[in-house]
GROMACS .gro file of C-alpha atoms in nm:
model
  421
    1MET     CA    1   3.074  -1.996   1.054
    2LYS     CA    2   2.764  -1.928   1.266
    3THR     CA    3   2.447  -2.117   1.172
    4TRP     CA    4   2.090  -2.001   1.229
    5ASP     CA    5   1.756  -2.179   1.198
    6VAL     CA    6   1.616  -1.875   1.016
    7VAL     CA    7   1.776  -1.568   0.862
    8ILE     CA    8   1.536  -1.286   0.768
    9VAL     CA    9   1.659  -1.009   0.539
   10GLY     CA   10   1.460  -0.690   0.598
   11ALA     CA   11   1.373  -0.539   0.938
   12GLY     CA   12   1.041  -0.382   0.844
   13ALA     CA   13   0.687  -0.477   0.940
   14ALA     CA   14   0.685  -0.825   0.784
   15GLY     CA   15   1.043  -0.916   0.876
   16LEU     CA   16   1.025  -0.813   1.242
   17PHE     CA   17   0.684  -0.972   1.295
   18CYS     CA   18   0.794  -1.300   1.134
   19ALA     CA   19   1.109  -1.300   1.350
   20GLY     CA   20   0.915  -1.247   1.672
   21VAL     CA   21   0.667  -1.527   1.601
   22ALA     CA   22   0.937  -1.771   1.483
   23GLY     CA   23   1.164  -1.691   1.777
   24GLN     CA   24   0.882  -1.749   2.024
   25ARG     CA   25   0.821  -2.090   1.858
   26GLY     CA   26   1.172  -2.191   1.960
   27LEU     CA   27   1.370  -2.107   1.647
   28LYS     CA   28   1.710  -1.939   1.646
   29VAL     CA   29   1.643  -1.628   1.434
   30LEU     CA   30   1.864  -1.354   1.291
   31VAL     CA   31   1.726  -1.040   1.122
   32ILE     CA   32   1.955  -0.842   0.891
   33ASP     CA   33   1.888  -0.495   0.748
   34HIS     CA   34   2.122  -0.278   0.541
   35SER     CA   35   1.985   0.043   0.695
   36ASP     CA   36   2.114   0.175   1.025
   37LYS     CA   37   1.760   0.278   1.121
   38ILE     CA   38   1.518  -0.014   1.108
   39ALA     CA   39   1.139  -0.003   1.053
   40GLU     CA   40   1.157   0.344   0.900
   41LYS     CA   41   0.852   0.285   0.678
   42ILE     CA   42   0.645   0.208   0.988
   43ARG     CA   43   0.781   0.520   1.156
   44ILE     CA   44   0.662   0.756   0.880
   45SER     CA   45   0.336   0.574   0.799
   46GLY     CA   46  -0.007   0.719   0.863
   47GLY     CA   47   0.132   1.066   0.924
   48GLY     CA   48   0.352   0.923   1.200
   49ARG     CA   49   0.066   0.735   1.366
   50CYS     CA   50   0.079   0.408   1.166
   51ASN     CA   51  -0.250   0.289   1.014
   52PHE     CA   52  -0.168  -0.064   1.133
   53THR     CA   53  -0.473  -0.256   1.004
   54ASN     CA   54  -0.829  -0.222   0.876
   55ARG     CA   55  -1.135  -0.367   1.048
   56LEU     CA   56  -1.327  -0.392   0.718
   57LEU     CA   57  -1.093  -0.646   0.557
   58ASP     CA   58  -1.305  -0.937   0.435
   59ALA     CA   59  -1.084  -1.246   0.462
   60SER     CA   60  -1.332  -1.450   0.256
   61ALA     CA   61  -1.294  -1.209  -0.038
   62PRO     CA   62  -0.962  -1.027   0.010
   63GLN     CA   63  -0.933  -0.961  -0.362
   64LYS     CA   64  -1.178  -0.674  -0.304
   65HIS     CA   65  -0.899  -0.485  -0.128
   66PHE     CA   66  -0.584  -0.627  -0.288
   67ILE     CA   67  -0.428  -0.611  -0.634
   68SER     CA   68  -0.240  -0.911  -0.773
   69GLN     CA   69  -0.218  -1.111  -1.093
   70ASN     CA   70  -0.320  -1.401  -0.870
   71PRO     CA   71  -0.590  -1.224  -0.663
   72HIS     CA   72  -0.691  -1.521  -0.445
   73PHE     CA   73  -0.334  -1.600  -0.333
   74CYS     CA   74  -0.353  -1.379  -0.024
   75ARG     CA   75  -0.678  -1.531   0.107
   76SER     CA   76  -0.519  -1.820   0.299
   77ALA     CA   77  -0.280  -1.611   0.508
   78LEU     CA   78  -0.531  -1.329   0.565
   79SER     CA   79  -0.798  -1.571   0.687
   80ARG     CA   80  -0.555  -1.736   0.931
   81TYR     CA   81  -0.423  -1.412   1.080
   82THR     CA   82  -0.696  -1.150   1.086
   83PRO     CA   83  -0.713  -0.779   1.175
   84GLN     CA   84  -0.863  -0.882   1.510
   85ASP     CA   85  -0.560  -1.100   1.582
   86PHE     CA   86  -0.328  -0.802   1.541
   87ILE     CA   87  -0.567  -0.575   1.733
   88ASP     CA   88  -0.548  -0.827   2.022
   89LEU     CA   89  -0.168  -0.800   2.014
   90VAL     CA   90  -0.184  -0.419   2.010
   91GLN     CA   91  -0.414  -0.426   2.312
   92LYS     CA   92  -0.191  -0.679   2.491
   93HIS     CA   93   0.091  -0.424   2.461
   94GLY     CA   94  -0.132  -0.148   2.599
   95ILE     CA   95  -0.125   0.064   2.284
   96ALA     CA   96  -0.411   0.313   2.257
   97PHE     CA   97  -0.565   0.344   1.910
   98HIS     CA   98  -0.865   0.488   1.727
   99GLU     CA   99  -1.067   0.429   1.412
  100LYS     CA  100  -1.052   0.715   1.163
  101HIS     CA  101  -1.235   0.636   0.842
  102GLN     CA  102  -1.369   0.322   0.674
  103GLY     CA  103  -1.220   0.080   0.927
  104GLN     CA  104  -0.873   0.239   0.939
  105LEU     CA  105  -0.703   0.196   1.278
  106PHE     CA  106  -0.429   0.437   1.393
  107CYS     CA  107  -0.216   0.465   1.706
  108ASP     CA  108  -0.333   0.745   1.935
  109HIS     CA  109   0.024   0.838   2.020
  110SER     CA  110   0.286   0.739   1.763
  111ALA     CA  111   0.396   0.480   1.508
  112GLU     CA  112   0.686   0.422   1.747
  113ASP     CA  113   0.437   0.222   1.958
  114ILE     CA  114   0.410  -0.041   1.682
  115ILE     CA  115   0.788  -0.053   1.640
  116ARG     CA  116   0.828  -0.106   2.016
  117LEU     CA  117   0.566  -0.384   2.000
  118LEU     CA  118   0.759  -0.563   1.724
  119LEU     CA  119   1.093  -0.526   1.901
  120ALA     CA  120   0.939  -0.653   2.226
  121GLU     CA  121   0.801  -0.958   2.043
  122CYS     CA  122   1.148  -1.019   1.893
  123ALA     CA  123   1.311  -0.986   2.234
  124ALA     CA  124   1.064  -1.237   2.377
  125GLY     CA  125   1.178  -1.482   2.109
  126GLY     CA  126   1.549  -1.420   2.160
  127VAL     CA  127   1.584  -1.276   1.810
  128GLU     CA  128   1.911  -1.111   1.711
  129ILE     CA  129   1.881  -0.800   1.493
  130ARG     CA  130   2.174  -0.661   1.295
  131SER     CA  131   2.112  -0.321   1.141
  132GLY     CA  132   2.359  -0.153   0.907
  133CYS     CA  133   2.452  -0.499   0.780
  134SER     CA  134   2.438  -0.563   0.406
  135VAL     CA  135   2.420  -0.899   0.227
  136LYS     CA  136   2.684  -0.916  -0.043
  137SER     CA  137   2.596  -1.258  -0.184
  138VAL     CA  138   2.382  -1.566  -0.122
  139GLN     CA  139   2.471  -1.916  -0.231
  140ALA     CA  140   2.258  -2.229  -0.197
  141GLU     CA  141   2.415  -2.571  -0.168
  142PRO     CA  142   2.283  -2.914  -0.084
  143GLY     CA  143   2.331  -3.000   0.281
  144ASP     CA  144   2.309  -3.329   0.466
  145PRO     CA  145   1.947  -3.444   0.439
  146ALA     CA  146   1.788  -3.394   0.778
  147PRO     CA  147   1.499  -3.599   0.925
  148SER     CA  148   1.261  -3.313   0.837
  149GLY     CA  149   1.369  -3.335   0.474
  150GLU     CA  150   1.585  -3.023   0.476
  151ASN     CA  151   1.859  -3.050   0.219
  152THR     CA  152   1.941  -2.695   0.114
  153ARG     CA  153   2.181  -2.477   0.306
  154TYR     CA  154   2.225  -2.106   0.235
  155THR     CA  155   2.554  -1.926   0.285
  156LEU     CA  156   2.523  -1.550   0.315
  157VAL     CA  157   2.829  -1.332   0.281
  158THR     CA  158   2.751  -1.015   0.476
  159SER     CA  159   2.937  -0.697   0.569
  160GLU     CA  160   2.978  -0.856   0.913
  161GLY     CA  161   3.106  -1.191   0.788
  162PRO     CA  162   2.958  -1.515   0.653
  163LEU     CA  163   2.672  -1.711   0.809
  164GLN     CA  164   2.455  -2.009   0.723
  165THR     CA  165   2.091  -2.110   0.745
  166THR     CA  166   1.852  -2.366   0.604
  167SER     CA  167   1.566  -2.112   0.592
  168LEU     CA  168   1.613  -1.774   0.426
  169VAL     CA  169   1.322  -1.527   0.444
  170VAL     CA  170   1.316  -1.226   0.210
  171ALA     CA  171   1.121  -0.937   0.370
  172THR     CA  172   1.283  -0.641   0.196
  173GLY     CA  173   0.969  -0.457   0.088
  174GLY     CA  174   0.943  -0.275  -0.246
  175LEU     CA  175   1.098   0.016  -0.433
  176SER     CA  176   0.885   0.293  -0.285
  177ILE     CA  177   1.039   0.581  -0.087
  178PRO     CA  178   1.406   0.519  -0.177
  179LYS     CA  179   1.525   0.789   0.067
  180ILE     CA  180   1.450   0.552   0.357
  181GLY     CA  181   1.651   0.268   0.205
  182ALA     CA  182   1.421   0.086  -0.040
  183SER     CA  183   1.609  -0.149  -0.271
  184ASP     CA  184   1.553  -0.414  -0.537
  185TRP     CA  185   1.749  -0.679  -0.343
  186GLY     CA  186   1.445  -0.902  -0.294
  187TYR     CA  187   1.366  -0.903  -0.665
  188ARG     CA  188   1.729  -0.982  -0.749
  189MET     CA  189   1.721  -1.270  -0.504
  190ALA     CA  190   1.407  -1.409  -0.668
  191SER     CA  191   1.569  -1.383  -1.013
  192GLN     CA  192   1.890  -1.548  -0.889
  193PHE     CA  193   1.691  -1.857  -0.798
  194GLY     CA  194   1.483  -1.867  -1.115
  195LEU     CA  195   1.156  -1.728  -0.976
  196ARG     CA  196   0.932  -1.517  -1.195
  197LEU     CA  197   0.865  -1.147  -1.137
  198VAL     CA  198   0.561  -0.934  -1.214
  199THR     CA  199   0.667  -0.594  -1.351
  200GLN     CA  200   0.694  -0.338  -1.071
  201ARG     CA  201   0.550   0.014  -1.075
  202PRO     CA  202   0.463   0.279  -0.816
  203GLY     CA  203   0.130   0.235  -0.634
  204LEU     CA  204  -0.073   0.462  -0.404
  205VAL     CA  205   0.099   0.758  -0.567
  206PRO     CA  206   0.001   1.117  -0.663
  207LEU     CA  207  -0.073   1.171  -1.035
  208THR     CA  208   0.085   1.451  -1.238
  209PHE     CA  209  -0.028   1.671  -1.529
  210ASP     CA  210   0.191   1.884  -1.751
  211GLY     CA  211   0.157   2.176  -1.987
  212ASP     CA  212  -0.088   2.454  -2.053
  213ALA     CA  213  -0.391   2.230  -2.000
  214TRP     CA  214  -0.310   2.210  -1.628
  215ALA     CA  215  -0.232   2.582  -1.583
  216PRO     CA  216  -0.587   2.687  -1.474
  217TYR     CA  217  -0.581   2.426  -1.196
  218ALA     CA  218  -0.226   2.472  -1.063
  219GLN     CA  219  -0.357   2.772  -0.867
  220LEU     CA  220  -0.582   2.532  -0.673
  221ALA     CA  221  -0.284   2.369  -0.496
  222GLY     CA  222  -0.378   2.291  -0.137
  223LEU     CA  223  -0.753   2.265  -0.205
  224ALA     CA  224  -0.914   1.944  -0.077
  225LEU     CA  225  -1.269   1.822  -0.136
  226PRO     CA  226  -1.469   1.498  -0.140
  227VAL     CA  227  -1.505   1.351  -0.490
  228SER     CA  228  -1.608   1.043  -0.678
  229ILE     CA  229  -1.317   0.914  -0.888
  230GLU     CA  230  -1.293   0.627  -1.136
  231THR     CA  231  -1.082   0.478  -1.411
  232GLY     CA  232  -1.107   0.189  -1.655
  233GLY     CA  233  -1.413   0.066  -1.835
  234LYS     CA  234  -1.665  -0.218  -1.814
  235LYS     CA  235  -1.496  -0.511  -1.632
  236SER     CA  236  -1.184  -0.312  -1.542
  237ARG     CA  237  -1.371  -0.011  -1.399
  238MET     CA  238  -1.264   0.092  -1.048
  239HIS     CA  239  -1.436   0.359  -0.842
  240PHE     CA  240  -1.372   0.531  -0.508
  241ASP     CA  241  -1.556   0.794  -0.305
  242GLU     CA  242  -1.273   0.971  -0.124
  243ASP     CA  243  -1.108   1.309  -0.077
  244LEU     CA  244  -0.908   1.477  -0.353
  245LEU     CA  245  -0.616   1.718  -0.304
  246PHE     CA  246  -0.493   1.958  -0.572
  247THR     CA  247  -0.113   1.997  -0.584
  248HIS     CA  248   0.115   2.225  -0.788
  249ARG     CA  249   0.196   1.934  -1.019
  250GLY     CA  250  -0.134   1.748  -1.025
  251LEU     CA  251  -0.369   1.557  -0.797
  252SER     CA  252  -0.322   1.370  -0.471
  253GLY     CA  253  -0.530   1.282  -0.165
  254PRO     CA  254  -0.677   0.943  -0.070
  255GLY     CA  255  -0.904   0.917  -0.375
  256VAL     CA  256  -0.619   0.971  -0.621
  257LEU     CA  257  -0.380   0.744  -0.431
  258GLN     CA  258  -0.639   0.466  -0.443
  259ILE     CA  259  -0.716   0.507  -0.813
  260SER     CA  260  -0.346   0.533  -0.905
  261SER     CA  261  -0.298   0.163  -0.838
  262TYR     CA  262  -0.556   0.084  -1.107
  263TRP     CA  263  -0.477   0.364  -1.352
  264GLN     CA  264  -0.298   0.261  -1.672
  265GLU     CA  265  -0.067   0.505  -1.848
  266GLY     CA  266  -0.236   0.693  -2.133
  267THR     CA  267  -0.589   0.629  -2.005
  268PRO     CA  268  -0.821   0.887  -1.846
  269ILE     CA  269  -0.949   0.925  -1.494
  270ARG     CA  270  -1.301   1.059  -1.439
  271LEU     CA  271  -1.396   1.288  -1.151
  272ASN     CA  272  -1.723   1.405  -1.008
  273LEU     CA  273  -1.632   1.719  -0.813
  274ALA     CA  274  -1.984   1.756  -0.670
  275PRO     CA  275  -2.080   1.395  -0.600
  276TYR     CA  276  -2.350   1.447  -0.341
  277MET     CA  277  -2.588   1.670  -0.537
  278ASN     CA  278  -2.784   1.702  -0.861
  279LEU     CA  279  -2.572   1.979  -1.009
  280PRO     CA  280  -2.781   2.055  -1.323
  281GLU     CA  281  -3.089   2.093  -1.104
  282ARG     CA  282  -2.913   2.318  -0.852
  283LEU     CA  283  -2.771   2.544  -1.125
  284GLN     CA  284  -3.113   2.575  -1.296
  285ASP     CA  285  -3.265   2.663  -0.959
  286ALA     CA  286  -3.002   2.936  -0.913
  287LYS     CA  287  -3.085   3.074  -1.259
  288LEU     CA  288  -3.454   3.099  -1.174
  289ARG     CA  289  -3.423   3.268  -0.834
  290SER     CA  290  -3.090   3.453  -0.813
  291LYS     CA  291  -2.960   3.789  -0.928
  292LYS     CA  292  -2.608   3.711  -0.810
  293LEU     CA  293  -2.319   3.628  -1.040
  294LEU     CA  294  -2.314   3.263  -1.137
  295GLY     CA  295  -1.967   3.229  -0.981
  296ASN     CA  296  -2.106   3.336  -0.643
  297GLU     CA  297  -2.390   3.085  -0.669
  298LEU     CA  298  -2.152   2.808  -0.776
  299ALA     CA  299  -1.934   2.887  -0.473
  300THR     CA  300  -2.222   2.779  -0.248
  301LEU     CA  301  -2.215   2.434  -0.411
  302VAL     CA  302  -1.840   2.368  -0.447
  303PRO     CA  303  -1.533   2.533  -0.287
  304SER     CA  304  -1.506   2.898  -0.397
  305ARG     CA  305  -1.158   2.856  -0.547
  306LEU     CA  306  -1.286   2.569  -0.759
  307ALA     CA  307  -1.588   2.772  -0.870
  308GLU     CA  308  -1.364   3.062  -0.968
  309ALA     CA  309  -1.127   2.837  -1.167
  310TRP     CA  310  -1.413   2.699  -1.375
  311VAL     CA  311  -1.606   3.020  -1.431
  312SER     CA  312  -1.293   3.214  -1.529
  313GLN     CA  313  -1.235   2.983  -1.827
  314GLU     CA  314  -1.570   3.058  -1.994
  315PRO     CA  315  -1.694   3.414  -2.068
  316ALA     CA  316  -2.056   3.292  -2.090
  317LEU     CA  317  -2.041   3.202  -1.721
  318GLN     CA  318  -1.908   3.539  -1.605
  319ARG     CA  319  -2.249   3.705  -1.565
  320PRO     CA  320  -2.551   3.690  -1.334
  321ALA     CA  321  -2.693   3.339  -1.300
  322ALA     CA  322  -3.025   3.450  -1.453
  323GLU     CA  323  -2.846   3.554  -1.774
  324VAL     CA  324  -2.639   3.240  -1.832
  325PRO     CA  325  -2.767   3.035  -2.130
  326ASP     CA  326  -2.901   2.689  -2.046
  327LYS     CA  327  -2.646   2.533  -2.280
  328ALA     CA  328  -2.357   2.694  -2.088
  329LEU     CA  329  -2.510   2.588  -1.754
  330ASN     CA  330  -2.546   2.228  -1.869
  331LYS     CA  331  -2.192   2.228  -2.004
  332LEU     CA  332  -2.064   2.354  -1.667
  333ALA     CA  333  -2.259   2.092  -1.475
  334ASP     CA  334  -2.121   1.819  -1.699
  335ALA     CA  335  -1.765   1.951  -1.669
  336LEU     CA  336  -1.779   1.947  -1.290
  337SER     CA  337  -1.959   1.615  -1.249
  338ASN     CA  338  -1.782   1.431  -1.531
  339TRP     CA  339  -1.434   1.585  -1.549
  340GLN     CA  340  -1.226   1.356  -1.766
  341LEU     CA  341  -0.852   1.405  -1.781
  342ILE     CA  342  -0.543   1.202  -1.871
  343PRO     CA  343  -0.250   1.214  -1.628
  344THR     CA  344   0.090   1.248  -1.791
  345GLY     CA  345   0.244   1.034  -1.519
  346SER     CA  346   0.290   0.997  -1.145
  347GLU     CA  347   0.525   1.128  -0.878
  348GLY     CA  348   0.706   0.792  -0.899
  349TYR     CA  349   0.865   0.582  -0.628
  350LYS     CA  350   0.982   0.885  -0.429
  351LYS     CA  351   0.620   0.961  -0.333
  352ALA     CA  352   0.462   0.616  -0.379
  353GLU     CA  353   0.346   0.444  -0.062
  354VAL     CA  354   0.378   0.093  -0.210
  355THR     CA  355   0.518  -0.101  -0.505
  356LEU     CA  356   0.281  -0.286  -0.737
  357GLY     CA  357   0.405  -0.615  -0.881
  358GLY     CA  358   0.696  -0.814  -0.741
  359VAL     CA  359   0.769  -1.182  -0.688
  360ASP     CA  360   0.515  -1.384  -0.886
  361THR     CA  361   0.288  -1.562  -0.639
  362ARG     CA  362   0.257  -1.860  -0.875
  363ASP     CA  363   0.609  -1.949  -0.755
  364VAL     CA  364   0.522  -1.919  -0.383
  365SER     CA  365   0.307  -2.135  -0.154
  366SER     CA  366   0.002  -1.948  -0.023
  367GLN     CA  367   0.013  -2.170   0.288
  368THR     CA  368   0.378  -2.132   0.390
  369MET     CA  369   0.525  -1.845   0.178
  370GLU     CA  370   0.801  -2.087   0.070
  371SER     CA  371   0.902  -2.046  -0.292
  372LYS     CA  372   0.975  -2.318  -0.546
  373GLN     CA  373   1.336  -2.281  -0.434
  374PRO     CA  374   1.340  -2.499  -0.118
  375GLY     CA  375   1.408  -2.305   0.200
  376LEU     CA  376   1.363  -1.962   0.036
  377TYR     CA  377   1.061  -1.765   0.160
  378PHE     CA  378   0.907  -1.430   0.060
  379ILE     CA  379   0.677  -1.218   0.278
  380GLY     CA  380   0.517  -0.872   0.266
  381GLU     CA  381   0.543  -0.611  -0.006
  382VAL     CA  382   0.818  -0.783  -0.207
  383MET     CA  383   0.548  -1.015  -0.346
  384ASP     CA  384   0.288  -0.931  -0.609
  385VAL     CA  385   0.024  -0.849  -0.347
  386THR     CA  386  -0.068  -0.482  -0.301
  387GLY     CA  387  -0.343  -0.357  -0.073
  388TRP     CA  388  -0.562  -0.049  -0.084
  389LEU     CA  389  -0.478   0.258   0.119
  390GLY     CA  390  -0.604   0.225   0.475
  391GLY     CA  391  -0.406  -0.039   0.665
  392TYR     CA  392  -0.447  -0.326   0.420
  393ASN     CA  393  -0.076  -0.346   0.331
  394PHE     CA  394   0.023  -0.366   0.697
  395GLN     CA  395  -0.230  -0.646   0.749
  396TRP     CA  396  -0.075  -0.835   0.456
  397ALA     CA  397   0.266  -0.789   0.619
  398TRP     CA  398   0.139  -0.935   0.949
  399ALA     CA  399  -0.055  -1.219   0.786
  400SER     CA  400   0.214  -1.332   0.541
  401ALA     CA  401   0.479  -1.309   0.814
  402HIS     CA  402   0.267  -1.514   1.054
  403ALA     CA  403   0.198  -1.783   0.792
  404CYS     CA  404   0.570  -1.805   0.719
  405ALA     CA  405   0.673  -1.821   1.086
  406GLU     CA  406   0.417  -2.092   1.164
  407ALA     CA  407   0.540  -2.296   0.865
  408LEU     CA  408   0.903  -2.257   0.972
  409ALA     CA  409   0.819  -2.371   1.324
  410ALA     CA  410   0.620  -2.670   1.198
  411GLN     CA  411   0.905  -2.768   0.968
  412LYS     CA  412   1.167  -2.746   1.243
  413ALA     CA  413   0.960  -2.930   1.504
  414PRO     CA  414   1.014  -3.284   1.367
  415HIS     CA  415   1.385  -3.206   1.327
  416SER     CA  416   1.410  -3.091   1.690
  417GLN     CA  417   1.221  -3.396   1.816
  418ALA     CA  418   1.451  -3.628   1.622
  419HIS     CA  419   1.758  -3.462   1.777
  420ALA     CA  420   1.603  -3.489   2.124
  421ALA     CA  421   1.540  -3.860   2.072
   0.00000   0.00000   0.00000
């Protein structure tokens, strides 16, 4: 039976990066993935250009951009491997990139550039990658205590035969986008070894609305506009200024994806569809000076399709601006700047970019990513650490993977030295 220093299950962002770093630190590393096509989530990310990190990440207060029941857990890894560290690696590989919006960095050419970077780093570390290889079972058994203190050995039965390791890294991601091979294997592995899980749900996902109440807005599908969006109240209030996209089934766009991670089922979201103006004042001004229909005046303030959808619902608004009662004008202004609505659900994992929840970080070391089960590590999305839209989740993948690889190398070093002696 072949033995490896490290076996990593999951050939995505976190798994490949961890493998490359560990391999280059002198470890014998194997990466296994059940899919034939590895790194597919990287390939489709950022519209095919991979939003690989975010310059604005504040390592001293990462909880501003990450969601977790243990919000400070991610600080250690993120402060030790920063966006600039990954940017340096991207530049070392000659990959051209640009900043789009609020610190978001994208490849100029293709997400394939990031995949090639990761595979090159793995090759430099002599890493073996087996795609289309599934893990059927994992068993842990005490091994001979080594000088470094290792005393757990893992036997993996795979579709390509059994193998052993003293360090098993779970990098299988979450449940989002099942069509590219997402699975719950990482969560099952955590449960097998008695680790706690935080309930999983779709994150960064479009929200849906059903029934007659949504009918007037379904016709707006394809319309995008900048909005202010919020949910929650008092201490739990979250707010974003981002673009909104109307869909046939509900709302999407960056603003909605961001708020979806904070939205709780059965609670409202609040939208300001004209966030950069004093709408009551502008409508009163139109009433005083204009002979045009109110709908035409409103169309100069918000997209014309949006103006038409609102005006068509209220007969009092379907007349010249000068003839619209103040009460109706004020009601319109309030409806557009404080639109409150309750989603009936979301588009689910098939459209979600990430999975909220996962392996409970209380059972994992923030320094090494090793769990309470000796020799079992978790990195990336499989843990209860979820970033905002905009490159934050990739940076967590790089940072957690780097912390894990450095810890594995440090752990193996005394063992190697003892053998050499």
